[in-house]
Every structure is written in structure tokens, then in C-alpha cells.
N, CA, C and O atoms as a GROMACS GRO file, in nm:
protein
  176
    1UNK      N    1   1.835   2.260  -0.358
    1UNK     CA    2   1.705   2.315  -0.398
    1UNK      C    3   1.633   2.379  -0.279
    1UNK      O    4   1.602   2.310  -0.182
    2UNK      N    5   1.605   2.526  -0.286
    2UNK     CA    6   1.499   2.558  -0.158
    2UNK      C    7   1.357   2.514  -0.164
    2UNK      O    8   1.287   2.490  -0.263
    3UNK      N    9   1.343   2.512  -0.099
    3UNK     CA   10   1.205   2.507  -0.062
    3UNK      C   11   1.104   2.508  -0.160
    3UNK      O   12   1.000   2.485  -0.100
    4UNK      N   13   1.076   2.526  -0.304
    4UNK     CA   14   0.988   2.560  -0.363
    4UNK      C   15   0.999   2.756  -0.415
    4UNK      O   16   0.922   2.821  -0.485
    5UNK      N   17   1.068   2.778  -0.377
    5UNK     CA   18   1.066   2.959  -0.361
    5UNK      C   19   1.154   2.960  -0.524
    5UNK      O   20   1.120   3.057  -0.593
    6UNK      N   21   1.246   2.878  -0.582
    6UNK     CA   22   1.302   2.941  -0.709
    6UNK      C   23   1.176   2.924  -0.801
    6UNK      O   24   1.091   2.842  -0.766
    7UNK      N   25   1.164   2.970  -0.875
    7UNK     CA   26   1.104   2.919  -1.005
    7UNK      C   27   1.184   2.906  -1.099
    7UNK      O   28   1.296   2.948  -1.128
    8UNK      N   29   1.062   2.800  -1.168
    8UNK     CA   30   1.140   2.722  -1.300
    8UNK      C   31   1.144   2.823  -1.427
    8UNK      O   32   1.046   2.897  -1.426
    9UNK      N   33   1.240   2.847  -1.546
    9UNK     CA   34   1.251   2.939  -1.675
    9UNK      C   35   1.092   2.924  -1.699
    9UNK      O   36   1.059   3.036  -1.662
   10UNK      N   37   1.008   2.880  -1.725
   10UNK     CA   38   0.901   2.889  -1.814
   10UNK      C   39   0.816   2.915  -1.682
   10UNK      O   40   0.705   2.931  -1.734
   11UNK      N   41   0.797   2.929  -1.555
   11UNK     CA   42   0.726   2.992  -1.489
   11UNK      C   43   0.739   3.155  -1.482
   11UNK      O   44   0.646   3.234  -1.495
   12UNK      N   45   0.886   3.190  -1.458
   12UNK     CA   46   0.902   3.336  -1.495
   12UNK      C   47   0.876   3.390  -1.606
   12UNK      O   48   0.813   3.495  -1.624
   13UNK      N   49   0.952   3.276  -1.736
   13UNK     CA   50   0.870   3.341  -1.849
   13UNK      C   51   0.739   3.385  -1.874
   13UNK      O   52   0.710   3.493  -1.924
   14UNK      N   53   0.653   3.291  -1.834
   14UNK     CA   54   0.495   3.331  -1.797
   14UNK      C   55   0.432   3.476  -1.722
   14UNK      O   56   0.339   3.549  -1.756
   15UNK      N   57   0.537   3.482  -1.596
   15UNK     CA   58   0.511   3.555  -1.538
   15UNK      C   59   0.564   3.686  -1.548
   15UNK      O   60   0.514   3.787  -1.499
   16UNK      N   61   0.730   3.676  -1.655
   16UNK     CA   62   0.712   3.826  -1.730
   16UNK      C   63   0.592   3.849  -1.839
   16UNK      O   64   0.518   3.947  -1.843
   17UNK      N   65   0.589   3.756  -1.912
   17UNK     CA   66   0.472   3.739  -2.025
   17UNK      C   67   0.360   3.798  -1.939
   17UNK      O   68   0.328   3.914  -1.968
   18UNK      N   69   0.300   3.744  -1.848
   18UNK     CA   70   0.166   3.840  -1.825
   18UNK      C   71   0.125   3.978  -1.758
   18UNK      O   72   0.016   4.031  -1.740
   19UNK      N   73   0.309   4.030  -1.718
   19UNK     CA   74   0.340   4.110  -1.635
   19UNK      C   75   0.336   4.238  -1.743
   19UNK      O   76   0.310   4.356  -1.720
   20UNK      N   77   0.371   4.170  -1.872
   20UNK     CA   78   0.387   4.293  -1.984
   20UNK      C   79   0.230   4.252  -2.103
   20UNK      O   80   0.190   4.310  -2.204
   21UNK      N   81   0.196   4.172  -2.053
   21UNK     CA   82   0.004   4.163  -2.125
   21UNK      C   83  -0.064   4.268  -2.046
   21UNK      O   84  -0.171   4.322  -2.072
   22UNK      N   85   0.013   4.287  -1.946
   22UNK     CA   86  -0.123   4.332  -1.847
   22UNK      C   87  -0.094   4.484  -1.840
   22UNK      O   88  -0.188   4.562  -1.820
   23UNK      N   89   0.021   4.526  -1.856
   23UNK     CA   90   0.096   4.632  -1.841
   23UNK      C   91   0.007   4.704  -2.061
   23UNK      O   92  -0.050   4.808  -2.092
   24UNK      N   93   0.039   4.598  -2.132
   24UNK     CA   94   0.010   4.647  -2.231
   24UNK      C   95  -0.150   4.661  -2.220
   24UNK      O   96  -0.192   4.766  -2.267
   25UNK      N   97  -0.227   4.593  -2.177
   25UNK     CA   98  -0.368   4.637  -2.119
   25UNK      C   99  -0.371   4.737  -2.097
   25UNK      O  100  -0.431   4.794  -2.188
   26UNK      N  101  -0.327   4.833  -1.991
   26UNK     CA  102  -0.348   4.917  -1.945
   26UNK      C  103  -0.347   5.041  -2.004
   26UNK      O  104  -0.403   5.148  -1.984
   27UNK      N  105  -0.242   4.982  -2.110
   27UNK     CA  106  -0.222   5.116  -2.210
   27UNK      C  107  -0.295   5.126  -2.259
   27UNK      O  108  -0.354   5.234  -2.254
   28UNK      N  109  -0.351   5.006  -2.353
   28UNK     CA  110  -0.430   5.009  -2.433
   28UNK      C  111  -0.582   5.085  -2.380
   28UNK      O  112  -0.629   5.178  -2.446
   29UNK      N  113  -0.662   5.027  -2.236
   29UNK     CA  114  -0.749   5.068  -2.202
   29UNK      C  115  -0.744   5.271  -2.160
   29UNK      O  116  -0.846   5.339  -2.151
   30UNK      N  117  -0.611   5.320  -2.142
   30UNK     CA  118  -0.612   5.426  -2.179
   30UNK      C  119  -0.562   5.471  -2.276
   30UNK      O  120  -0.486   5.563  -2.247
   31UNK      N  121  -0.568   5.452  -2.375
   31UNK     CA  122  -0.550   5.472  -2.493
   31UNK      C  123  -0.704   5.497  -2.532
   31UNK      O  124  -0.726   5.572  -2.627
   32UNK      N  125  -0.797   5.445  -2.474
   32UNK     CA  126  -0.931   5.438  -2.562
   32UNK      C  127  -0.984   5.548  -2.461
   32UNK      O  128  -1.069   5.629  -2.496
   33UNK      N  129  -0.932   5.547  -2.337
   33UNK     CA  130  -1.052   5.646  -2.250
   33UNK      C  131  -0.984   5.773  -2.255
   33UNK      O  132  -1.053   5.875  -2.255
   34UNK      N  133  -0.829   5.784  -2.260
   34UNK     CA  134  -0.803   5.918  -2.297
   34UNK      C  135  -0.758   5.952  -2.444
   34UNK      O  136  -0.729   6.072  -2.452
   35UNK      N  137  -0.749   5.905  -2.525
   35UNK     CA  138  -0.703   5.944  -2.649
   35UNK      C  139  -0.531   5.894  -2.701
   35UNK      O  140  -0.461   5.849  -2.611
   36UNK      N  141  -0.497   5.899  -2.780
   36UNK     CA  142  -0.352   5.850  -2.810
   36UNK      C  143  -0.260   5.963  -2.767
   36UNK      O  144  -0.155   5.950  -2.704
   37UNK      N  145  -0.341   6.130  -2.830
   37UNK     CA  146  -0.227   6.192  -2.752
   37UNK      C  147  -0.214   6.243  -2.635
   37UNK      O  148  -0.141   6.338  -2.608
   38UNK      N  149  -0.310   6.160  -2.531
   38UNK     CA  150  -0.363   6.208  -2.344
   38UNK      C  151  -0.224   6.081  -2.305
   38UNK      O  152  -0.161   6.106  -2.202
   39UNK      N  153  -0.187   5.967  -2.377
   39UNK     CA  154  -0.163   5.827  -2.311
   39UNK      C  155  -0.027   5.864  -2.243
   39UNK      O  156  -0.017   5.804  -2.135
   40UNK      N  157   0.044   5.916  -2.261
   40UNK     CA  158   0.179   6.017  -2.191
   40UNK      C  159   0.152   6.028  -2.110
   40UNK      O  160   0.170   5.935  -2.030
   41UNK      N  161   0.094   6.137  -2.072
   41UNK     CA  162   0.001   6.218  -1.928
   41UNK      C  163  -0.039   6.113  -1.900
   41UNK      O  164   0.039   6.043  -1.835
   42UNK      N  165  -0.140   6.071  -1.925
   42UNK     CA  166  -0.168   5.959  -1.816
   42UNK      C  167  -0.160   5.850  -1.746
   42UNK      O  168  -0.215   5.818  -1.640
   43UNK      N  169  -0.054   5.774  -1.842
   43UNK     CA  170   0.015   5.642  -1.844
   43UNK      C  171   0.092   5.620  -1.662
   43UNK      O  172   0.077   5.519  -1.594
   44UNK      N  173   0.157   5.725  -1.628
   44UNK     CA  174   0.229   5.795  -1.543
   44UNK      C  175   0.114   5.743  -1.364
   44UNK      O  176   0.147   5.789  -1.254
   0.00000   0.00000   0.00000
């Protein structure tokens, strides 16, 4: 075991889980400030 540095399945799971909440946030918040068909262009 190292040091503390692996993580455990349900810590990564978490941490893809909020990696793609946060990622879907973002869309979402441009989605509202540029429009659905700006979110292409701007997503980028």
C-alpha cells in the first residue's frame, strides 16, 4: 500500500461523478447565457 496516494473505487467514483456535475454545470450555465445554439462556440 503507498502512502495514502491510491484511492479507493468510490473515492474516484465521486470524483469522476463531480468532475462530470461540474463539467455538466458549465454547460448548462452557458446554455442560459448564450443560447442552445451559441453552446458549440462557446463550450470550447
Amino acid at each position: 500500500m503507498g502512502k495514502g496516494k491510491e484511492l479507493t473505487e468510490s473515492q474516484k467514483s465521486a470524483i469522476l461523478y463531480g468532475h462530470r456535475l461540474g463539467h455538466l454545470c458549465r454547460k448548462i450555465a452557458v446554455t442560459v447565457r448564450c443560447g442552445p445554439s451559441a453552446v458549440s462556440t462557446c463550450i470550447r
